[in-house]
Short mmCIF file of C-alpha atoms in Angstrom, two decimals:
data_model
loop_
_atom_site.label_atom_id
_atom_site.label_comp_id
_atom_site.label_asym_id
_atom_site.label_seq_id
_atom_site.Cartn_x
_atom_site.Cartn_y
_atom_site.Cartn_z
CA MET A 1 -1.06 53.58 13.74
CA LYS A 2 -2.32 50.87 16.08
CA ASN A 3 -5.76 52.49 16.20
CA TYR A 4 -5.78 52.72 12.43
CA PHE A 5 -5.31 48.96 12.08
CA LEU A 6 -7.91 48.37 14.76
CA PHE A 7 -10.35 50.52 12.82
CA ILE A 8 -9.71 48.55 9.63
CA LEU A 9 -10.10 45.23 11.42
CA LEU A 10 -13.33 46.41 13.04
CA SER A 11 -14.66 47.63 9.69
CA ILE A 12 -13.89 44.28 8.08
CA PHE A 13 -15.59 42.45 10.94
CA LEU A 14 -18.72 44.61 10.68
CA LEU A 15 -18.79 44.23 6.92
CA ILE A 16 -18.64 40.46 7.19
CA SER A 17 -21.27 40.46 9.91
CA CYS A 18 -23.65 42.62 7.89
CA SER A 19 -23.31 40.70 4.65
CA LYS A 20 -23.96 37.41 6.45
CA ASN A 21 -27.09 38.74 8.16
CA GLU A 22 -26.01 36.89 11.23
CA LYS A 23 -25.01 38.34 14.57
CA GLU A 24 -23.68 37.09 17.85
CA LEU A 25 -24.16 38.60 21.29
CA LEU A 26 -22.32 37.78 24.49
CA ILE A 27 -24.46 39.13 27.31
CA ASP A 28 -23.34 39.51 30.90
CA ASP A 29 -24.94 42.87 31.62
CA PHE A 30 -28.55 42.30 32.66
CA SER A 31 -29.41 45.92 33.35
CA LYS A 32 -31.02 46.75 30.01
CA LYS A 33 -32.92 45.36 27.03
CA ILE A 34 -31.15 44.83 23.72
CA SER A 35 -33.08 45.42 20.50
CA ASP A 36 -31.98 44.88 16.92
CA THR A 37 -33.45 44.48 13.45
CA LEU A 38 -32.07 42.22 10.74
CA VAL A 39 -32.58 43.75 7.32
CA PRO A 40 -32.53 41.27 4.43
CA ILE A 41 -30.34 41.78 1.41
CA GLU A 42 -32.50 43.68 -1.06
CA GLY A 43 -34.09 41.47 -3.67
CA ARG A 44 -33.09 38.23 -1.96
CA ALA A 45 -35.69 36.50 0.14
CA TYR A 46 -34.37 34.46 3.03
CA GLY A 47 -35.66 30.99 3.89
CA ALA A 48 -35.32 30.64 7.63
CA VAL A 49 -35.00 32.71 10.78
CA VAL A 50 -32.80 31.06 13.36
CA TYR A 51 -31.31 31.75 16.75
CA GLU A 52 -29.30 29.64 19.12
CA ILE A 53 -29.07 30.54 22.76
CA LYS A 54 -26.84 29.03 25.40
CA GLY A 55 -26.02 30.13 28.91
CA ASP A 56 -27.44 30.66 32.36
CA SER A 57 -29.35 33.29 34.29
CA ASN A 58 -30.42 33.64 37.92
CA ASP A 59 -34.06 34.23 36.90
CA THR A 60 -36.32 34.48 33.84
CA ILE A 61 -35.14 36.21 30.68
CA SER A 62 -37.08 36.55 27.43
CA VAL A 63 -36.05 36.55 23.79
CA THR A 64 -38.39 37.73 21.04
CA PHE A 65 -37.41 36.94 17.47
CA ASN A 66 -39.58 37.41 14.41
CA GLY A 67 -42.56 37.97 16.68
CA VAL A 68 -42.12 34.77 18.68
CA LYS A 69 -41.39 35.24 22.39
CA LYS A 70 -39.61 32.57 24.42
CA GLN A 71 -38.58 32.61 28.07
CA PHE A 72 -35.61 30.90 29.70
CA PHE A 73 -34.11 30.58 33.15
CA GLY A 74 -31.46 28.56 34.97
CA LYS A 75 -29.08 26.76 32.63
CA PHE A 76 -30.37 26.50 29.08
CA GLU A 77 -29.44 25.66 25.51
CA TYR A 78 -32.03 26.03 22.76
CA LYS A 79 -32.24 26.38 18.99
CA PHE A 80 -35.09 28.30 17.41
CA ARG A 81 -35.68 27.66 13.70
CA MET A 82 -38.61 28.93 11.73
CA ASP A 83 -39.17 28.40 8.02
CA TYR A 84 -39.95 31.84 6.76
CA TYR A 85 -39.60 32.79 3.12
CA GLY A 86 -39.74 36.46 2.50
CA GLY A 87 -38.03 39.80 2.56
CA MET A 88 -39.43 41.39 5.69
CA ASN A 89 -37.19 42.86 8.38
CA VAL A 90 -36.80 40.59 11.39
CA GLY A 91 -36.89 42.08 14.88
CA PHE A 92 -34.83 40.76 17.77
CA GLU A 93 -35.15 41.67 21.44
CA PHE A 94 -33.41 40.40 24.52
CA ASP A 95 -35.14 41.33 27.76
CA PRO A 96 -33.41 40.52 31.09
CA TYR A 97 -36.92 40.59 32.60
CA ARG A 98 -36.43 39.25 36.16
CA ALA A 99 -32.82 38.16 35.85
CA THR A 100 -30.04 40.30 37.30
CA ASN A 101 -27.01 38.25 36.40
CA GLY A 102 -25.80 35.41 34.27
CA LYS A 103 -23.92 34.82 31.07
CA ILE A 104 -25.60 34.22 27.71
CA ASP A 105 -24.36 33.61 24.19
CA ILE A 106 -26.92 34.24 21.42
CA ARG A 107 -26.33 33.83 17.69
CA TYR A 108 -29.20 34.94 15.50
CA GLY A 109 -29.62 35.35 11.79
CA ILE A 110 -31.69 35.04 8.66
CA TYR A 111 -30.58 32.58 5.99
CA MET B 1 -23.38 36.81 -29.10
CA LEU B 2 -19.97 36.61 -27.41
CA ILE B 3 -17.30 34.86 -29.40
CA THR B 4 -14.21 33.40 -27.79
CA TYR B 5 -11.35 32.43 -30.03
CA PHE B 6 -8.81 29.72 -29.47
CA PRO B 7 -5.96 30.52 -31.86
CA GLU B 8 -3.66 27.63 -32.63
CA SER B 9 -1.02 29.75 -34.27
CA THR B 10 0.25 33.30 -34.02
CA MET B 11 -2.08 35.83 -35.55
CA GLU B 12 -0.69 38.34 -37.99
CA TYR B 13 -2.14 41.65 -39.08
CA ILE B 14 -2.87 41.95 -42.81
CA GLU B 15 -2.73 45.63 -43.59
CA ALA B 16 -4.27 45.40 -47.05
CA HIS B 17 -7.31 43.65 -45.66
CA ASN B 18 -7.29 45.47 -42.32
CA SER B 19 -7.68 42.11 -40.67
CA TYR B 20 -5.88 39.25 -38.96
CA THR B 21 -4.94 35.77 -39.95
CA PHE B 22 -6.64 33.23 -37.76
CA GLN B 23 -6.31 29.50 -37.43
CA GLY B 24 -8.03 27.64 -34.66
CA THR B 25 -11.48 27.27 -33.22
CA SER B 26 -14.02 29.63 -31.82
CA VAL B 27 -16.88 29.20 -29.39
CA PHE B 28 -20.11 31.14 -29.64
CA GLU B 29 -21.91 32.04 -26.43
CA ALA B 30 -25.36 33.63 -26.42
CA ILE B 31 -25.48 36.52 -23.99
CA GLU B 32 -28.57 38.35 -22.95
CA ILE B 33 -28.35 42.11 -23.22
CA ASP B 34 -30.94 44.78 -23.64
CA SER B 35 -30.38 45.62 -27.30
CA SER B 36 -33.54 47.67 -27.68
CA PHE B 37 -31.50 50.87 -27.51
CA ILE B 38 -29.36 49.86 -30.47
CA GLU B 39 -31.05 51.68 -33.29
CA ASN B 40 -28.43 50.88 -35.92
CA LYS B 41 -28.97 47.13 -35.75
CA TYR B 42 -30.27 45.23 -38.78
CA ILE B 43 -31.92 41.88 -38.98
CA ASP B 44 -29.20 40.54 -41.26
CA GLY B 45 -26.85 40.69 -38.29
CA CYS B 46 -25.13 43.92 -39.35
CA VAL B 47 -24.57 46.98 -37.25
CA GLU B 48 -23.72 50.38 -38.67
CA ASN B 49 -21.56 52.86 -36.79
CA TYR B 50 -21.37 56.55 -37.70
CA THR B 51 -18.07 58.29 -37.19
CA CYS B 52 -17.63 62.04 -37.55
CA SER B 53 -14.30 63.54 -38.65
CA TRP B 54 -15.23 67.19 -38.06
CA GLY B 55 -12.58 69.00 -36.06
CA GLY B 56 -9.74 66.81 -37.28
CA THR B 57 -10.25 63.74 -35.11
CA ASP B 58 -12.63 60.84 -35.57
CA HIS B 59 -15.35 60.57 -32.94
CA PRO B 60 -18.84 59.08 -32.70
CA ALA B 61 -21.15 61.19 -34.86
CA GLY B 62 -23.66 63.31 -33.05
CA GLY B 63 -26.82 64.89 -34.38
CA ASN B 64 -24.98 67.98 -35.66
CA CYS B 65 -22.46 66.15 -37.83
CA THR B 66 -23.12 66.86 -41.49
CA ALA B 67 -22.94 64.30 -44.30
CA ALA B 68 -19.58 65.57 -45.57
CA TYR B 69 -17.87 64.54 -42.34
CA ILE B 70 -19.69 61.26 -41.68
CA THR B 71 -18.16 57.86 -42.30
CA VAL B 72 -20.27 54.72 -41.97
CA ASP B 73 -18.69 51.51 -40.71
CA TRP B 74 -20.55 48.26 -41.11
CA THR B 75 -19.99 45.27 -38.89
CA CYS B 76 -21.76 42.08 -39.88
CA ALA B 77 -21.99 38.63 -38.36
CA ASN B 78 -21.66 35.53 -40.49
CA SER B 79 -24.78 33.46 -40.10
CA GLY B 80 -22.79 30.28 -40.35
CA GLY B 81 -20.42 31.07 -37.50
CA GLY B 82 -16.68 30.67 -37.55
CA GLY B 83 -13.85 32.76 -36.41
CA SER B 84 -12.51 34.58 -39.43
CA GLY B 85 -13.29 37.98 -40.78
CA SER B 86 -12.21 41.36 -41.86
CA SER B 87 -13.27 44.88 -41.20
CA SER B 88 -14.34 47.38 -43.74
CA SER B 89 -14.99 51.04 -43.55
CA GLY B 90 -16.02 53.78 -45.85
CA SER B 91 -18.97 55.89 -46.64
CA GLY B 92 -21.97 53.87 -47.73
CA ASN B 93 -20.15 50.55 -47.72
CA SER B 94 -23.25 48.41 -47.35
CA PRO B 95 -23.22 44.85 -45.97
CA SER B 96 -24.33 43.39 -49.29
CA ASN B 97 -21.17 44.80 -50.91
CA ASN B 98 -18.96 43.17 -48.35
CA PRO B 99 -18.25 39.55 -49.27
CA ASP B 100 -16.32 38.78 -46.11
CA PRO B 101 -17.84 40.69 -43.22
CA ILE B 102 -16.19 40.84 -39.85
CA LEU B 103 -17.47 39.08 -36.76
CA THR B 104 -15.19 40.51 -34.15
CA ALA B 105 -11.49 41.02 -34.06
CA PRO B 106 -9.70 37.99 -32.62
CA THR B 107 -8.38 38.89 -29.23
CA TYR B 108 -5.73 37.50 -26.97
CA ASN B 109 -7.03 34.40 -25.26
CA PHE B 110 -6.75 34.69 -21.50
CA PRO B 111 -5.05 31.59 -20.04
CA PHE B 112 -8.02 30.48 -17.96
CA GLU B 113 -6.95 26.83 -17.95
CA GLN B 114 -3.48 27.49 -16.62
CA ASN B 115 -4.75 29.96 -14.04
CA LEU B 116 -7.21 27.38 -12.76
CA ILE B 117 -4.60 24.63 -12.64
CA ASP B 118 -2.24 26.95 -10.74
CA CYS B 119 -5.01 27.95 -8.34
CA LEU B 120 -6.24 24.42 -7.61
CA GLU B 121 -2.76 22.97 -7.11
CA THR B 122 -4.10 19.54 -7.91
CA ASP B 123 -2.56 16.59 -9.71
CA ASN B 124 -5.90 14.80 -10.01
CA LEU B 125 -5.90 13.60 -13.62
CA ALA B 126 -9.67 13.56 -13.98
CA ILE B 127 -9.85 17.19 -12.88
CA LEU B 128 -6.99 18.20 -15.17
CA GLU B 129 -8.71 16.48 -18.10
CA TRP B 130 -11.95 18.26 -17.26
CA ILE B 131 -10.14 21.59 -17.24
CA ASN B 132 -8.56 20.98 -20.63
CA ASN B 133 -11.72 19.64 -22.28
CA SER B 134 -13.02 22.43 -24.53
CA ALA B 135 -16.58 21.14 -24.01
CA ASN B 136 -16.29 22.44 -20.45
CA PHE B 137 -14.88 25.81 -21.49
CA PHE B 138 -17.55 28.06 -20.02
CA GLN B 139 -17.71 26.26 -16.71
CA MET B 140 -13.92 26.08 -16.59
CA ARG B 141 -13.72 29.81 -17.30
CA ASP B 142 -16.19 30.56 -14.46
CA ALA B 143 -14.13 28.36 -12.16
CA SER B 144 -10.94 30.11 -13.19
CA LYS B 145 -12.42 33.53 -12.50
CA LEU B 146 -13.77 32.44 -9.12
CA CYS B 147 -10.82 30.45 -7.88
CA ASN B 148 -8.73 31.78 -5.01
CA ALA B 149 -6.91 30.43 -1.99
CA ASP B 150 -10.06 30.58 0.16
CA ASN B 151 -12.38 28.65 -2.11
CA HIS B 152 -10.26 26.27 -4.12
CA ASP B 153 -11.49 23.30 -2.08
CA PHE B 154 -15.05 24.20 -3.08
CA ILE B 155 -14.02 24.44 -6.72
CA ILE B 156 -12.42 20.99 -6.60
CA GLU B 157 -15.57 19.57 -4.96
CA ALA B 158 -17.73 21.24 -7.60
CA ILE B 159 -15.66 19.82 -10.46
CA GLU B 160 -15.80 16.37 -8.88
CA ALA B 161 -19.59 16.74 -8.64
CA LEU B 162 -19.78 17.74 -12.31
CA LEU B 163 -17.62 14.77 -13.27
CA GLU B 164 -20.12 12.54 -11.51
CA ASP B 165 -23.25 14.30 -12.78
CA GLY B 166 -22.94 16.31 -15.97
CA GLU B 167 -26.43 17.72 -15.52
CA LEU B 168 -25.41 19.96 -12.63
CA GLU B 169 -24.70 23.62 -13.28
CA PHE B 170 -21.27 24.68 -12.13
CA ASN B 171 -22.37 28.02 -10.67
CA ASP B 172 -25.24 26.46 -8.72
CA THR B 173 -22.89 23.78 -7.41
CA ILE B 174 -20.34 26.33 -6.28
CA TYR B 175 -23.07 28.42 -4.71
CA VAL B 176 -24.43 25.61 -2.55
CA LEU B 177 -20.94 24.54 -1.53
CA GLU B 178 -19.97 28.05 -0.53
CA ASN B 179 -23.26 28.58 1.31
CA GLU B 180 -23.63 25.11 2.77
CA GLN B 181 -23.67 26.44 6.32
CA ASP B 182 -26.63 28.67 5.50
CA TYR B 183 -28.48 25.68 4.07
CA ARG B 184 -27.65 23.66 7.18
CA ASN B 185 -29.07 26.46 9.32
CA LYS B 186 -32.33 26.15 7.42
CA MET B 187 -32.66 22.43 8.15
CA SER B 188 -34.49 20.83 11.05
CA ASP B 189 -32.39 18.66 13.36
CA ASP B 190 -33.91 15.46 11.93
CA GLU B 191 -33.32 16.57 8.37
CA LEU B 192 -29.75 17.57 9.16
CA ALA B 193 -29.01 14.23 10.79
CA LEU B 194 -30.10 12.42 7.62
CA PHE B 195 -28.39 14.95 5.34
CA ASP B 196 -25.08 14.27 7.09
CA THR B 197 -25.30 10.60 6.14
CA LEU B 198 -25.55 11.38 2.41
CA SER B 199 -22.62 11.31 0.02
CA THR B 200 -21.24 14.69 -1.04
CA ILE B 201 -22.80 14.38 -4.50
CA GLN B 202 -26.21 13.54 -3.00
CA GLN B 203 -25.92 16.53 -0.68
CA ILE B 204 -25.05 18.80 -3.58
CA LYS B 205 -27.96 17.51 -5.67
CA TYR B 206 -30.40 18.03 -2.81
CA LEU B 207 -29.19 21.56 -2.18
CA VAL B 208 -29.00 22.50 -5.86
CA SER B 209 -32.63 21.36 -6.22
CA ALA B 210 -33.59 23.65 -3.35
CA LYS B 211 -31.64 26.51 -4.89
CA GLU B 212 -33.16 26.09 -8.34
CA ALA B 213 -36.68 26.00 -6.87
CA TYR B 214 -35.90 29.09 -4.82
CA ASP B 215 -34.46 30.98 -7.81
CA LYS B 216 -37.46 30.17 -10.01
CA THR B 217 -39.87 31.25 -7.28
CA GLU B 218 -37.99 34.52 -6.87
CA GLU B 219 -38.31 35.03 -10.60
CA LEU B 220 -42.04 34.33 -10.78
CA PHE B 221 -43.44 35.70 -7.51
CA GLU B 222 -43.00 39.13 -6.01
CA THR B 223 -44.66 39.62 -2.67
CA ASP B 224 -43.56 38.27 0.70
CA CYS B 225 -46.91 36.62 1.33
CA GLU B 226 -46.83 34.86 -2.04
CA LYS B 227 -43.43 33.44 -1.13
CA HIS B 228 -44.39 32.49 2.41
CA ASN B 229 -47.57 30.44 2.74
CA GLY B 230 -48.85 31.81 -0.58
CA LYS B 231 -48.91 30.51 -4.12
CA GLY B 232 -45.16 31.01 -4.57
CA ASP B 233 -44.48 28.86 -1.53
CA ALA B 234 -46.70 26.12 -2.99
CA PHE B 235 -44.86 26.31 -6.30
CA ARG B 236 -41.42 26.24 -4.66
CA HIS B 237 -42.10 23.19 -2.52
CA ALA B 238 -43.52 21.22 -5.45
CA LEU B 239 -40.64 22.16 -7.75
CA TRP B 240 -38.03 21.46 -5.05
CA ASN B 241 -39.41 17.98 -4.43
CA ALA B 242 -39.78 17.13 -8.11
CA LEU B 243 -36.22 18.26 -8.92
CA SER B 244 -34.77 16.51 -5.90
CA SER B 245 -36.68 13.31 -6.73
CA SER B 246 -35.19 13.35 -10.21
CA ARG B 247 -31.68 13.59 -8.74
CA ILE B 248 -31.57 11.61 -5.52
CA GLY B 249 -34.77 9.58 -5.78
CA VAL B 250 -38.33 9.89 -4.54
CA GLY B 251 -37.75 7.96 -1.33
CA LEU B 252 -34.79 9.96 -0.09
CA THR B 253 -36.45 13.22 -1.09
CA ASN B 254 -39.55 12.20 0.83
CA LEU B 255 -37.52 11.44 3.95
CA LEU B 256 -35.54 14.67 3.82
CA THR B 257 -38.33 17.09 2.94
CA THR B 258 -40.77 15.52 5.39
CA ARG B 259 -38.18 15.79 8.14
CA HIS B 260 -37.70 19.42 7.10
CA GLU B 261 -41.17 20.06 8.54
CA ASN B 262 -40.34 18.40 11.86
CA ASN B 263 -40.38 21.42 14.10
CA PRO B 264 -42.31 22.25 17.24
CA PRO B 265 -45.09 24.76 16.43
CA LEU B 266 -43.91 28.31 17.05
CA TYR B 267 -47.27 30.05 16.94
CA PRO B 268 -50.91 28.88 17.25
CA TYR B 269 -51.64 27.99 13.60
CA ASN B 270 -48.10 27.05 12.59
CA ASN B 271 -49.19 23.48 11.82
CA LYS B 272 -51.22 24.73 8.84
CA GLU B 273 -47.94 25.76 7.21
CA ASN B 274 -46.60 22.25 7.67
CA GLN B 275 -49.77 20.73 6.18
CA MET B 276 -49.45 22.97 3.17
CA ASP B 277 -45.75 22.22 2.64
CA LEU B 278 -46.22 18.47 3.01
CA PHE B 279 -49.10 18.52 0.53
CA ASN B 280 -47.15 20.38 -2.13
CA ASN B 281 -44.03 18.28 -1.51
CA GLN B 282 -46.09 15.18 -2.29
CA VAL B 283 -47.50 16.68 -5.49
CA GLY B 284 -43.97 17.51 -6.65
CA ARG B 285 -42.68 14.00 -5.98
CA ASP B 286 -45.72 12.46 -7.69
CA ILE B 287 -45.17 14.59 -10.77
CA PHE B 288 -41.68 13.18 -11.15
CA ALA B 289 -42.74 9.64 -10.21
CA ASN B 290 -45.45 9.73 -12.87
CA GLY B 291 -42.82 10.12 -15.55
CA SER B 292 -42.45 13.85 -16.04
CA THR B 293 -39.98 14.71 -18.77
CA ASN B 294 -40.28 18.47 -18.27
CA ILE B 295 -40.50 19.10 -14.55
CA LEU B 296 -40.82 22.86 -14.62
CA GLN B 297 -43.57 22.78 -17.21
CA ASP B 298 -45.47 20.06 -15.36
CA ILE B 299 -45.24 21.91 -12.05
CA GLN B 300 -46.52 25.07 -13.71
CA GLU B 301 -49.38 23.09 -15.24
CA ALA B 302 -50.26 21.57 -11.86
CA PHE B 303 -50.14 25.06 -10.37
CA ASN B 304 -52.45 26.45 -13.05
CA ASN B 305 -54.83 23.50 -12.67
CA GLY B 306 -55.10 24.09 -8.93
CA GLU B 307 -53.40 20.87 -7.93
CA LEU B 308 -51.16 22.71 -5.44
CA ARG B 309 -52.36 24.37 -2.23
CA TYR B 310 -51.72 27.68 -0.52
CA LEU B 311 -53.02 29.27 2.66
CA SER B 312 -55.85 31.75 2.40
CA ASN B 313 -56.43 34.56 4.90
CA GLN B 314 -52.82 35.06 5.92
CA ALA B 315 -51.90 37.54 8.65
CA THR B 316 -50.06 40.71 7.63
CA ASN B 317 -46.76 38.98 8.46
CA CYS B 318 -47.89 36.09 6.19
CA TRP B 319 -48.45 33.70 9.07
CA ALA B 320 -51.38 31.30 9.07
CA THR B 321 -54.46 32.45 10.94
CA PHE B 322 -57.51 30.82 12.50
CA SER B 323 -59.40 31.20 9.21
CA SER B 324 -56.56 30.10 6.89
CA GLN B 325 -57.45 27.15 4.71
CA LEU B 326 -55.58 25.05 2.17
CA THR B 327 -56.74 26.54 -1.11
CA PRO B 328 -56.16 25.34 -4.70
CA THR B 329 -53.62 27.50 -6.52
CA ASN B 330 -56.02 28.28 -9.36
CA LEU B 331 -58.32 30.17 -6.97
#
């Protein structure tokens, strides 16, 4: 019964996340890359691609979003905002690159 | 045409006339439907329906129903409007023989007003008067349908905005209020800082202008690269600025939309996008400032005359390239 409720709660969370076209990642495992694609709601162009990153890493990491690559290291907090009207899928990639540990919070989305 | 009745007394069925008594008012609402498939529609406003009684029960007549079993029902609309009527049926009962054709049967009026009052839980007299004003019926009905515990603050804000500016569309107002965070995400930091100093009604007007420009662009332009850095983008920026200027003023629109472009370049030719947007923003504001009385028409005219600019030679992802140039929209 407990698992059943957990499943429902998880489904609701995913549903909300998908319909908002916004996601949040909490990263503390720097052993692998994370890739994702945001798919716009059909027939509705979005107007901006945005991510906000906050955290720290012991060496350089890179984030590529909508084809734009940025690198960070140490303690950082940055907001990426790009006017972009259209309906194309938007790719996201987190690459730990040279970093082996740290803690990062990234929220990315299309609006 | 959708007709909503507001009976002021109990309706009674009149068997001899196969109709209802009706006292009160009715509101006519034009609705857009694809009526091309309705083959039994006549220009005098009448519709004929064929019923087949073969087999003992009445049912819509199909192609195999023979004349002996077919009954024709006519339903006609009064050209002058109003809420009364009767129904008639019988073989060959043509509209011209029916002196009192039916519009639609009066139906039970859903208590939208009371539902909205219950949902909003407000004792604000101005809002209550707005709800009970029949001139606001359609907006009130939309609000009543939308209202729930999660959004009733938005609904109250939207009604307050409409009370302050009757030109605003309720649904657009609700939309921008419900999606305000998305709009905030689209703003540059400088733009957002200024936006936060505006009154709620100014914020709504600014966002509704952006939404209307966006919706019109979606309607008129199809491809991604028309909407981003292309002709659609040019059109949207000009319309956005003209609409916003008409609502919150040219100066404030200039400050906000210019700050919107305040971003560090994200790729080598990113600044060409900013040049294009700033150019078209200015054209839009000028069109309003020069006394436009029909903003949409004037923006379309400017577009057709090549007074707006788009970027030529876009990359496949619609970005500006080395060879992109500001190009008149009539080329």
